[in-house]
Amino acid sequence: CIECGILMIFDIKVFIRFVGIVIVTLTFTFLFNNFLNFWSGWPGVDNLFKNYGWFGLGYLQEQLQSDKLVKSWIQFFSYIIIFSLTFIYAYKAKNRTLLKDSELLSSLSAYIIRASFWIVLIIGITDMILSFLRVEGFSKHIFGDSLGIALGIPNFRGTYVHFPLMLLSLIIAYFTRTLGFLWLALLVVIAEFQIVLARFIFSYEQTFMGDLVRFWYGALFLFASSYALIHEGHVRVDVLYTRFSKHAKAWSNLLGSLLLGVPICWTILFRGMWGKQNIINAPLTNFETSQSGYGMFIKYIMAGFLAIYALTMLIQFASYFLSNSSTLLEDSKDNNKNLSKITNSTIGS
């Protein structure tokens, strides 16, 4: 019976690892397919289903042609492949503890947050300078007529200025392990302070000055949420939780992450990115800017803050699920060991 119990725990461990990791891998697959759908013009899995009238989605008015049909099948199989690879990993990693996988997911979430911090820091400073030069008419004198005009076009600035800076930020975040939230909080204060100085001393104020404050403040609020979750920094409603046993706390965190945390994050991503005109996709694909026309060209990036927030929180909830599952399995193993000792002593007596 004890051997059966250990075998059952092993099977449960494989299943738990699979569930925790597949939540993350399928989410990344969805985001990648979202890029293919709305940036590269691929048809998407939903149109594949509509092409054949599957799942009651109805039929397309125009059937998918050969190239688009192939692309839609590739997107469909990407989910199947990722699902299968995740299962293989969960089975092959039988000697790996759940805590190590939990730490791996936390590290991934922390890396995304670090990269996002550097993105908003570098792009914020760069775009503010470019906006200042544009507003004051210095762009053409510094960059020339053609480039000066091009830098005033959102698509051009986003593609040839913001995107390379994002890539640079990803590299910096890989080699830099610190999280600069104290820096970002200080920069928000400095950005607000310079508005006060410019307005009341020099009688100078432009839209891009307020845009920078909102850009950094929004990043600080949304990115720090996942960082605080990693380090247990969120305030709990401790009416019941503090009185729970270690076993009960693990169950509470496990079920809360799986049934509440992950679905909320998926809701944000699906509602914001399911269609081209949804709240996250529309600003991103159109390089949306402030309506004043003289602000910073970073409004579309701020829409992406929601996706980063949901993604990093989801990864950390999956990490919570694995770590608390590990706690429960360890308790089960301890109970089995105690049961074995009691059984052996009884037989011996």
Short mmCIF file of C-alpha atoms in Angstrom, two decimals:
data_model
loop_
_atom_site.label_atom_id
_atom_site.label_comp_id
_atom_site.label_asym_id
_atom_site.label_seq_id
_atom_site.Cartn_x
_atom_site.Cartn_y
_atom_site.Cartn_z
CA CYS A 1 0.00 0.00 0.00
CA ILE A 2 2.86 2.35 0.80
CA GLU A 3 4.46 1.63 -2.59
CA CYS A 4 1.12 2.30 -4.28
CA GLY A 5 0.86 5.56 -2.41
CA ILE A 6 4.33 6.65 -3.51
CA LEU A 7 3.49 5.69 -7.11
CA MET A 8 0.28 7.70 -6.91
CA ILE A 9 2.19 10.72 -5.58
CA PHE A 10 4.62 10.37 -8.48
CA ASP A 11 1.78 10.39 -10.97
CA ILE A 12 0.19 13.37 -9.28
CA LYS A 13 3.52 15.17 -9.35
CA VAL A 14 3.80 14.69 -13.12
CA PHE A 15 0.23 15.89 -13.59
CA ILE A 16 0.75 18.95 -11.39
CA ARG A 17 3.95 19.89 -13.21
CA PHE A 18 2.17 19.54 -16.54
CA VAL A 19 -0.78 21.69 -15.46
CA GLY A 20 1.42 24.43 -14.02
CA ILE A 21 3.69 24.70 -17.03
CA VAL A 22 1.09 24.20 -19.76
CA ILE A 23 -0.79 27.23 -18.42
CA VAL A 24 2.26 29.33 -19.27
CA THR A 25 3.29 27.66 -22.53
CA LEU A 26 -0.19 27.81 -24.07
CA THR A 27 -0.44 31.49 -23.08
CA PHE A 28 2.83 32.26 -24.89
CA THR A 29 1.53 30.29 -27.88
CA PHE A 30 -1.62 32.41 -27.87
CA LEU A 31 0.46 35.62 -27.79
CA PHE A 32 2.67 34.42 -30.63
CA ASN A 33 -0.36 33.52 -32.75
CA ASN A 34 -1.87 36.88 -31.87
CA PHE A 35 1.20 38.51 -33.40
CA LEU A 36 0.84 36.35 -36.50
CA ASN A 37 -2.85 37.20 -36.80
CA PHE A 38 -2.78 40.98 -36.42
CA TRP A 39 0.75 41.95 -37.42
CA SER A 40 1.54 39.42 -40.15
CA GLY A 41 -1.95 38.82 -41.55
CA TRP A 42 -2.29 35.12 -40.75
CA PRO A 43 -5.91 33.82 -40.64
CA GLY A 44 -5.90 32.36 -37.10
CA VAL A 45 -7.26 29.16 -35.59
CA ASP A 46 -10.79 30.56 -35.20
CA ASN A 47 -11.03 31.09 -38.97
CA LEU A 48 -9.84 27.52 -39.50
CA PHE A 49 -12.77 26.30 -37.41
CA LYS A 50 -15.15 28.61 -39.24
CA ASN A 51 -13.79 27.39 -42.56
CA TYR A 52 -15.10 23.89 -41.74
CA GLY A 53 -18.02 24.98 -39.57
CA TRP A 54 -16.61 23.34 -36.45
CA PHE A 55 -17.86 23.95 -32.89
CA GLY A 56 -20.88 25.89 -34.09
CA LEU A 57 -18.87 28.94 -35.13
CA GLY A 58 -20.58 29.18 -38.49
CA TYR A 59 -18.99 29.33 -41.92
CA LEU A 60 -16.77 31.94 -43.54
CA GLN A 61 -18.26 33.94 -46.38
CA GLU A 62 -15.08 33.25 -48.35
CA GLN A 63 -13.37 29.93 -47.81
CA LEU A 64 -9.67 29.99 -46.96
CA GLN A 65 -7.44 29.54 -49.97
CA SER A 66 -4.41 27.23 -50.12
CA ASP A 67 -1.76 29.49 -48.52
CA LYS A 68 -4.03 30.83 -45.78
CA LEU A 69 -5.42 27.39 -45.12
CA VAL A 70 -1.90 26.05 -44.62
CA LYS A 71 -1.05 28.93 -42.28
CA SER A 72 -4.18 28.36 -40.20
CA TRP A 73 -3.34 24.66 -39.86
CA ILE A 74 0.19 25.60 -38.77
CA GLN A 75 -1.28 27.84 -36.08
CA PHE A 76 -3.61 25.07 -34.96
CA PHE A 77 -0.82 22.52 -34.74
CA SER A 78 1.34 24.99 -32.81
CA TYR A 79 -1.02 24.51 -29.85
CA ILE A 80 -0.95 20.72 -30.26
CA ILE A 81 2.86 20.68 -30.46
CA ILE A 82 3.32 22.94 -27.43
CA PHE A 83 0.80 20.88 -25.47
CA SER A 84 2.65 17.66 -26.36
CA LEU A 85 6.12 19.05 -25.64
CA THR A 86 4.95 20.29 -22.26
CA PHE A 87 3.61 16.85 -21.41
CA ILE A 88 6.89 15.23 -22.48
CA TYR A 89 8.86 17.64 -20.32
CA ALA A 90 6.60 17.01 -17.32
CA TYR A 91 7.13 13.27 -17.70
CA LYS A 92 10.86 13.42 -18.39
CA ALA A 93 11.52 15.75 -15.44
CA LYS A 94 10.37 13.17 -12.91
CA ASN A 95 13.52 13.61 -10.84
CA ARG A 96 13.18 17.40 -10.78
CA THR A 97 11.40 18.94 -7.82
CA LEU A 98 8.32 21.09 -8.28
CA LEU A 99 10.05 23.86 -6.35
CA LYS A 100 12.73 24.12 -9.05
CA ASP A 101 10.07 24.53 -11.73
CA SER A 102 8.35 27.09 -9.53
CA GLU A 103 11.60 29.02 -9.18
CA LEU A 104 12.15 28.80 -12.93
CA LEU A 105 8.75 30.38 -13.60
CA SER A 106 9.38 33.09 -11.01
CA SER A 107 12.71 33.84 -12.69
CA LEU A 108 10.94 34.11 -16.06
CA SER A 109 8.38 36.51 -14.62
CA ALA A 110 11.14 38.57 -12.99
CA TYR A 111 13.06 38.74 -16.30
CA ILE A 112 10.00 40.04 -18.17
CA ILE A 113 9.50 42.68 -15.48
CA ARG A 114 13.17 43.72 -15.61
CA ALA A 115 13.04 43.99 -19.38
CA SER A 116 9.83 46.02 -19.19
CA PHE A 117 11.44 48.37 -16.67
CA TRP A 118 14.37 49.05 -18.97
CA ILE A 119 12.01 49.48 -21.91
CA VAL A 120 9.97 52.21 -20.22
CA LEU A 121 13.10 53.86 -18.82
CA ILE A 122 15.05 54.06 -22.08
CA ILE A 123 12.10 54.70 -24.38
CA GLY A 124 10.64 57.26 -21.98
CA ILE A 125 13.81 59.37 -21.97
CA THR A 126 14.46 58.94 -25.70
CA ASP A 127 10.91 59.70 -26.80
CA MET A 128 10.67 62.73 -24.53
CA ILE A 129 13.80 64.19 -26.12
CA LEU A 130 12.50 63.50 -29.63
CA SER A 131 9.12 65.02 -28.75
CA PHE A 132 10.80 68.12 -27.33
CA LEU A 133 12.89 68.55 -30.48
CA ARG A 134 9.80 68.10 -32.65
CA VAL A 135 7.66 70.56 -30.69
CA GLU A 136 10.37 73.23 -30.70
CA GLY A 137 11.16 72.70 -34.39
CA PHE A 138 14.71 71.41 -33.89
CA SER A 139 14.20 67.98 -35.50
CA LYS A 140 14.76 69.09 -39.07
CA HIS A 141 17.89 71.04 -38.15
CA ILE A 142 19.43 68.09 -36.28
CA PHE A 143 18.26 65.10 -38.33
CA GLY A 144 17.58 66.69 -41.70
CA ASP A 145 14.28 67.34 -43.44
CA SER A 146 13.33 63.78 -44.41
CA LEU A 147 14.35 62.08 -41.15
CA GLY A 148 13.01 64.96 -39.07
CA ILE A 149 9.59 64.60 -40.70
CA ALA A 150 9.70 60.79 -40.44
CA LEU A 151 10.39 60.96 -36.69
CA GLY A 152 7.07 62.80 -36.36
CA ILE A 153 5.20 59.79 -37.80
CA PRO A 154 4.12 57.28 -35.11
CA ASN A 155 4.67 54.18 -37.27
CA PHE A 156 8.20 55.24 -38.17
CA ARG A 157 9.23 56.17 -34.65
CA GLY A 158 7.73 53.00 -33.22
CA THR A 159 9.37 50.72 -35.78
CA TYR A 160 12.81 52.30 -36.09
CA VAL A 161 13.30 53.86 -32.66
CA HIS A 162 11.15 52.05 -30.10
CA PHE A 163 11.56 48.48 -31.34
CA PRO A 164 15.40 48.56 -31.40
CA LEU A 165 15.36 50.07 -27.91
CA MET A 166 13.08 47.24 -26.78
CA LEU A 167 15.60 44.71 -28.10
CA LEU A 168 18.40 46.54 -26.29
CA SER A 169 16.35 46.46 -23.08
CA LEU A 170 15.88 42.69 -23.37
CA ILE A 171 19.65 42.28 -23.58
CA ILE A 172 20.30 44.62 -20.64
CA ALA A 173 17.71 42.80 -18.52
CA TYR A 174 19.44 39.48 -19.18
CA PHE A 175 22.75 40.70 -17.78
CA THR A 176 21.32 42.93 -15.06
CA ARG A 177 19.64 41.11 -12.19
CA THR A 178 18.40 44.11 -10.24
CA LEU A 179 14.88 45.50 -10.45
CA GLY A 180 14.86 49.28 -10.54
CA PHE A 181 11.48 50.07 -9.04
CA LEU A 182 13.06 52.49 -6.58
CA TRP A 183 14.67 54.20 -9.55
CA LEU A 184 11.38 54.33 -11.41
CA ALA A 185 9.54 55.76 -8.40
CA LEU A 186 12.25 58.42 -8.07
CA LEU A 187 12.05 59.20 -11.78
CA VAL A 188 8.27 59.69 -11.52
CA VAL A 189 8.87 62.25 -8.77
CA ILE A 190 11.60 63.99 -10.79
CA ALA A 191 9.40 64.07 -13.92
CA GLU A 192 6.56 65.63 -11.95
CA PHE A 193 8.93 68.07 -10.24
CA GLN A 194 10.32 69.32 -13.54
CA ILE A 195 6.77 70.05 -14.69
CA VAL A 196 6.27 72.23 -11.61
CA LEU A 197 9.55 74.05 -12.16
CA ALA A 198 8.93 74.57 -15.88
CA ARG A 199 5.36 75.77 -15.34
CA PHE A 200 5.78 78.17 -12.41
CA ILE A 201 9.31 79.44 -12.99
CA PHE A 202 9.74 79.39 -16.77
CA SER A 203 6.03 79.41 -17.77
CA TYR A 204 6.71 76.48 -20.07
CA GLU A 205 4.61 73.35 -20.37
CA GLN A 206 4.06 70.84 -23.13
CA THR A 207 1.92 67.71 -23.48
CA PHE A 208 4.90 65.37 -23.62
CA MET A 209 5.90 66.37 -20.07
CA GLY A 210 2.69 65.00 -18.60
CA ASP A 211 2.85 61.97 -20.90
CA LEU A 212 6.18 60.98 -19.41
CA VAL A 213 4.78 61.04 -15.87
CA ARG A 214 1.79 58.89 -16.84
CA PHE A 215 4.03 56.53 -18.82
CA TRP A 216 6.35 55.86 -15.89
CA TYR A 217 3.64 55.85 -13.25
CA GLY A 218 1.54 53.32 -15.17
CA ALA A 219 4.58 51.08 -15.57
CA LEU A 220 5.43 51.37 -11.87
CA PHE A 221 1.92 50.39 -10.80
CA LEU A 222 1.38 47.47 -13.18
CA PHE A 223 4.87 45.97 -13.29
CA ALA A 224 5.36 46.15 -9.54
CA SER A 225 2.22 44.06 -8.96
CA SER A 226 3.86 40.87 -10.18
CA TYR A 227 7.13 41.76 -8.47
CA ALA A 228 5.26 42.18 -5.18
CA LEU A 229 3.52 38.84 -5.73
CA ILE A 230 6.91 37.13 -6.16
CA HIS A 231 8.13 38.53 -2.84
CA GLU A 232 4.85 38.16 -0.91
CA GLY A 233 4.42 41.91 -0.86
CA HIS A 234 0.67 42.06 -1.44
CA VAL A 235 -1.57 42.77 1.54
CA ARG A 236 -3.67 39.76 2.49
CA VAL A 237 -7.08 39.82 4.12
CA ASP A 238 -5.86 37.94 7.17
CA VAL A 239 -9.18 37.36 8.91
CA LEU A 240 -8.87 33.61 8.33
CA TYR A 241 -5.56 33.01 6.55
CA THR A 242 -3.28 33.68 9.54
CA ARG A 243 -5.11 31.04 11.56
CA PHE A 244 -4.70 28.39 8.87
CA SER A 245 -2.25 25.53 9.27
CA LYS A 246 0.62 25.14 6.81
CA HIS A 247 -1.44 22.54 4.93
CA ALA A 248 -4.52 24.79 4.81
CA LYS A 249 -2.48 27.80 3.61
CA ALA A 250 -1.04 25.70 0.80
CA TRP A 251 -4.52 24.63 -0.28
CA SER A 252 -5.73 28.23 -0.12
CA ASN A 253 -2.88 29.52 -2.27
CA LEU A 254 -3.13 26.60 -4.70
CA LEU A 255 -6.86 26.89 -5.31
CA GLY A 256 -6.78 30.68 -5.32
CA SER A 257 -4.05 30.73 -7.96
CA LEU A 258 -5.68 28.08 -10.15
CA LEU A 259 -9.35 29.10 -9.87
CA LEU A 260 -9.12 32.87 -9.40
CA GLY A 261 -5.71 34.24 -10.39
CA VAL A 262 -5.11 32.41 -13.67
CA PRO A 263 -8.68 32.90 -15.04
CA ILE A 264 -8.51 36.66 -14.33
CA CYS A 265 -5.23 36.95 -16.23
CA TRP A 266 -6.61 34.92 -19.14
CA THR A 267 -9.70 37.14 -19.18
CA ILE A 268 -7.54 40.26 -19.52
CA LEU A 269 -5.50 38.74 -22.34
CA PHE A 270 -8.41 37.23 -24.25
CA ARG A 271 -10.68 40.26 -23.92
CA GLY A 272 -7.87 42.61 -24.82
CA MET A 273 -6.30 40.65 -27.66
CA TRP A 274 -8.92 38.39 -29.23
CA GLY A 275 -9.72 40.79 -32.07
CA LYS A 276 -7.86 43.52 -33.92
CA GLN A 277 -10.04 46.26 -32.45
CA ASN A 278 -9.86 45.04 -28.88
CA ILE A 279 -8.53 47.29 -26.14
CA ILE A 280 -4.92 46.03 -26.25
CA ASN A 281 -4.53 45.08 -29.92
CA ALA A 282 -6.04 48.24 -31.41
CA PRO A 283 -3.52 50.71 -29.91
CA LEU A 284 -0.58 48.36 -30.51
CA THR A 285 -1.29 47.68 -34.18
CA ASN A 286 -2.09 51.34 -34.92
CA PHE A 287 0.82 52.87 -32.94
CA GLU A 288 -1.75 54.99 -31.14
CA THR A 289 -0.61 58.38 -29.81
CA SER A 290 -2.17 61.11 -27.68
CA GLN A 291 -4.87 63.13 -29.45
CA SER A 292 -3.09 66.42 -28.88
CA GLY A 293 -0.55 65.55 -31.57
CA TYR A 294 2.30 67.15 -29.63
CA GLY A 295 2.81 64.53 -26.96
CA MET A 296 5.01 61.48 -26.73
CA PHE A 297 4.41 58.58 -29.12
CA ILE A 298 4.13 55.98 -26.36
CA LYS A 299 0.39 55.56 -25.82
CA TYR A 300 0.38 52.25 -27.72
CA ILE A 301 3.10 50.94 -25.39
CA MET A 302 0.95 51.85 -22.38
CA ALA A 303 -1.79 49.61 -23.79
CA GLY A 304 0.78 46.83 -23.81
CA PHE A 305 1.29 47.37 -20.06
CA LEU A 306 -1.96 45.46 -19.51
CA ALA A 307 -0.66 42.48 -21.45
CA ILE A 308 2.64 42.52 -19.50
CA TYR A 309 0.73 42.79 -16.24
CA ALA A 310 -1.55 39.86 -17.06
CA LEU A 311 1.30 37.71 -18.42
CA THR A 312 3.66 38.21 -15.48
CA MET A 313 0.89 37.73 -12.93
CA LEU A 314 -0.23 34.53 -14.71
CA ILE A 315 3.32 33.14 -14.70
CA GLN A 316 3.65 33.88 -11.01
CA PHE A 317 0.27 32.31 -10.23
CA ALA A 318 1.46 29.18 -12.04
CA SER A 319 4.62 29.31 -9.92
CA TYR A 320 2.46 29.60 -6.79
CA PHE A 321 0.48 26.59 -7.92
CA LEU A 322 3.63 24.48 -8.25
CA SER A 323 5.26 25.61 -5.01
CA ASN A 324 2.16 25.06 -2.90
CA SER A 325 1.54 21.71 -4.58
CA SER A 326 5.07 20.79 -3.58
CA THR A 327 4.25 21.68 0.02
CA LEU A 328 1.20 19.42 -0.01
CA LEU A 329 3.11 16.52 -1.59
CA GLU A 330 5.87 16.83 0.98
CA ASP A 331 3.26 16.60 3.72
CA SER A 332 1.84 13.50 2.06
CA LYS A 333 5.30 11.90 1.87
CA ASP A 334 5.93 12.72 5.53
CA ASN A 335 2.61 11.12 6.46
CA ASN A 336 3.50 8.01 4.46
CA LYS A 337 6.86 7.78 6.24
CA ASN A 338 5.18 8.10 9.62
CA LEU A 339 2.62 5.46 8.60
CA SER A 340 5.46 3.17 7.52
CA LYS A 341 7.21 3.59 10.87
CA ILE A 342 4.00 2.87 12.77
CA THR A 343 3.28 -0.22 10.64
CA ASN A 344 6.81 -1.57 11.06
CA SER A 345 6.79 -1.03 14.81
CA THR A 346 3.39 -2.73 15.07
CA ILE A 347 4.59 -5.73 13.06
CA GLY A 348 7.76 -5.89 15.09
CA SER A 349 5.87 -5.90 18.36
#
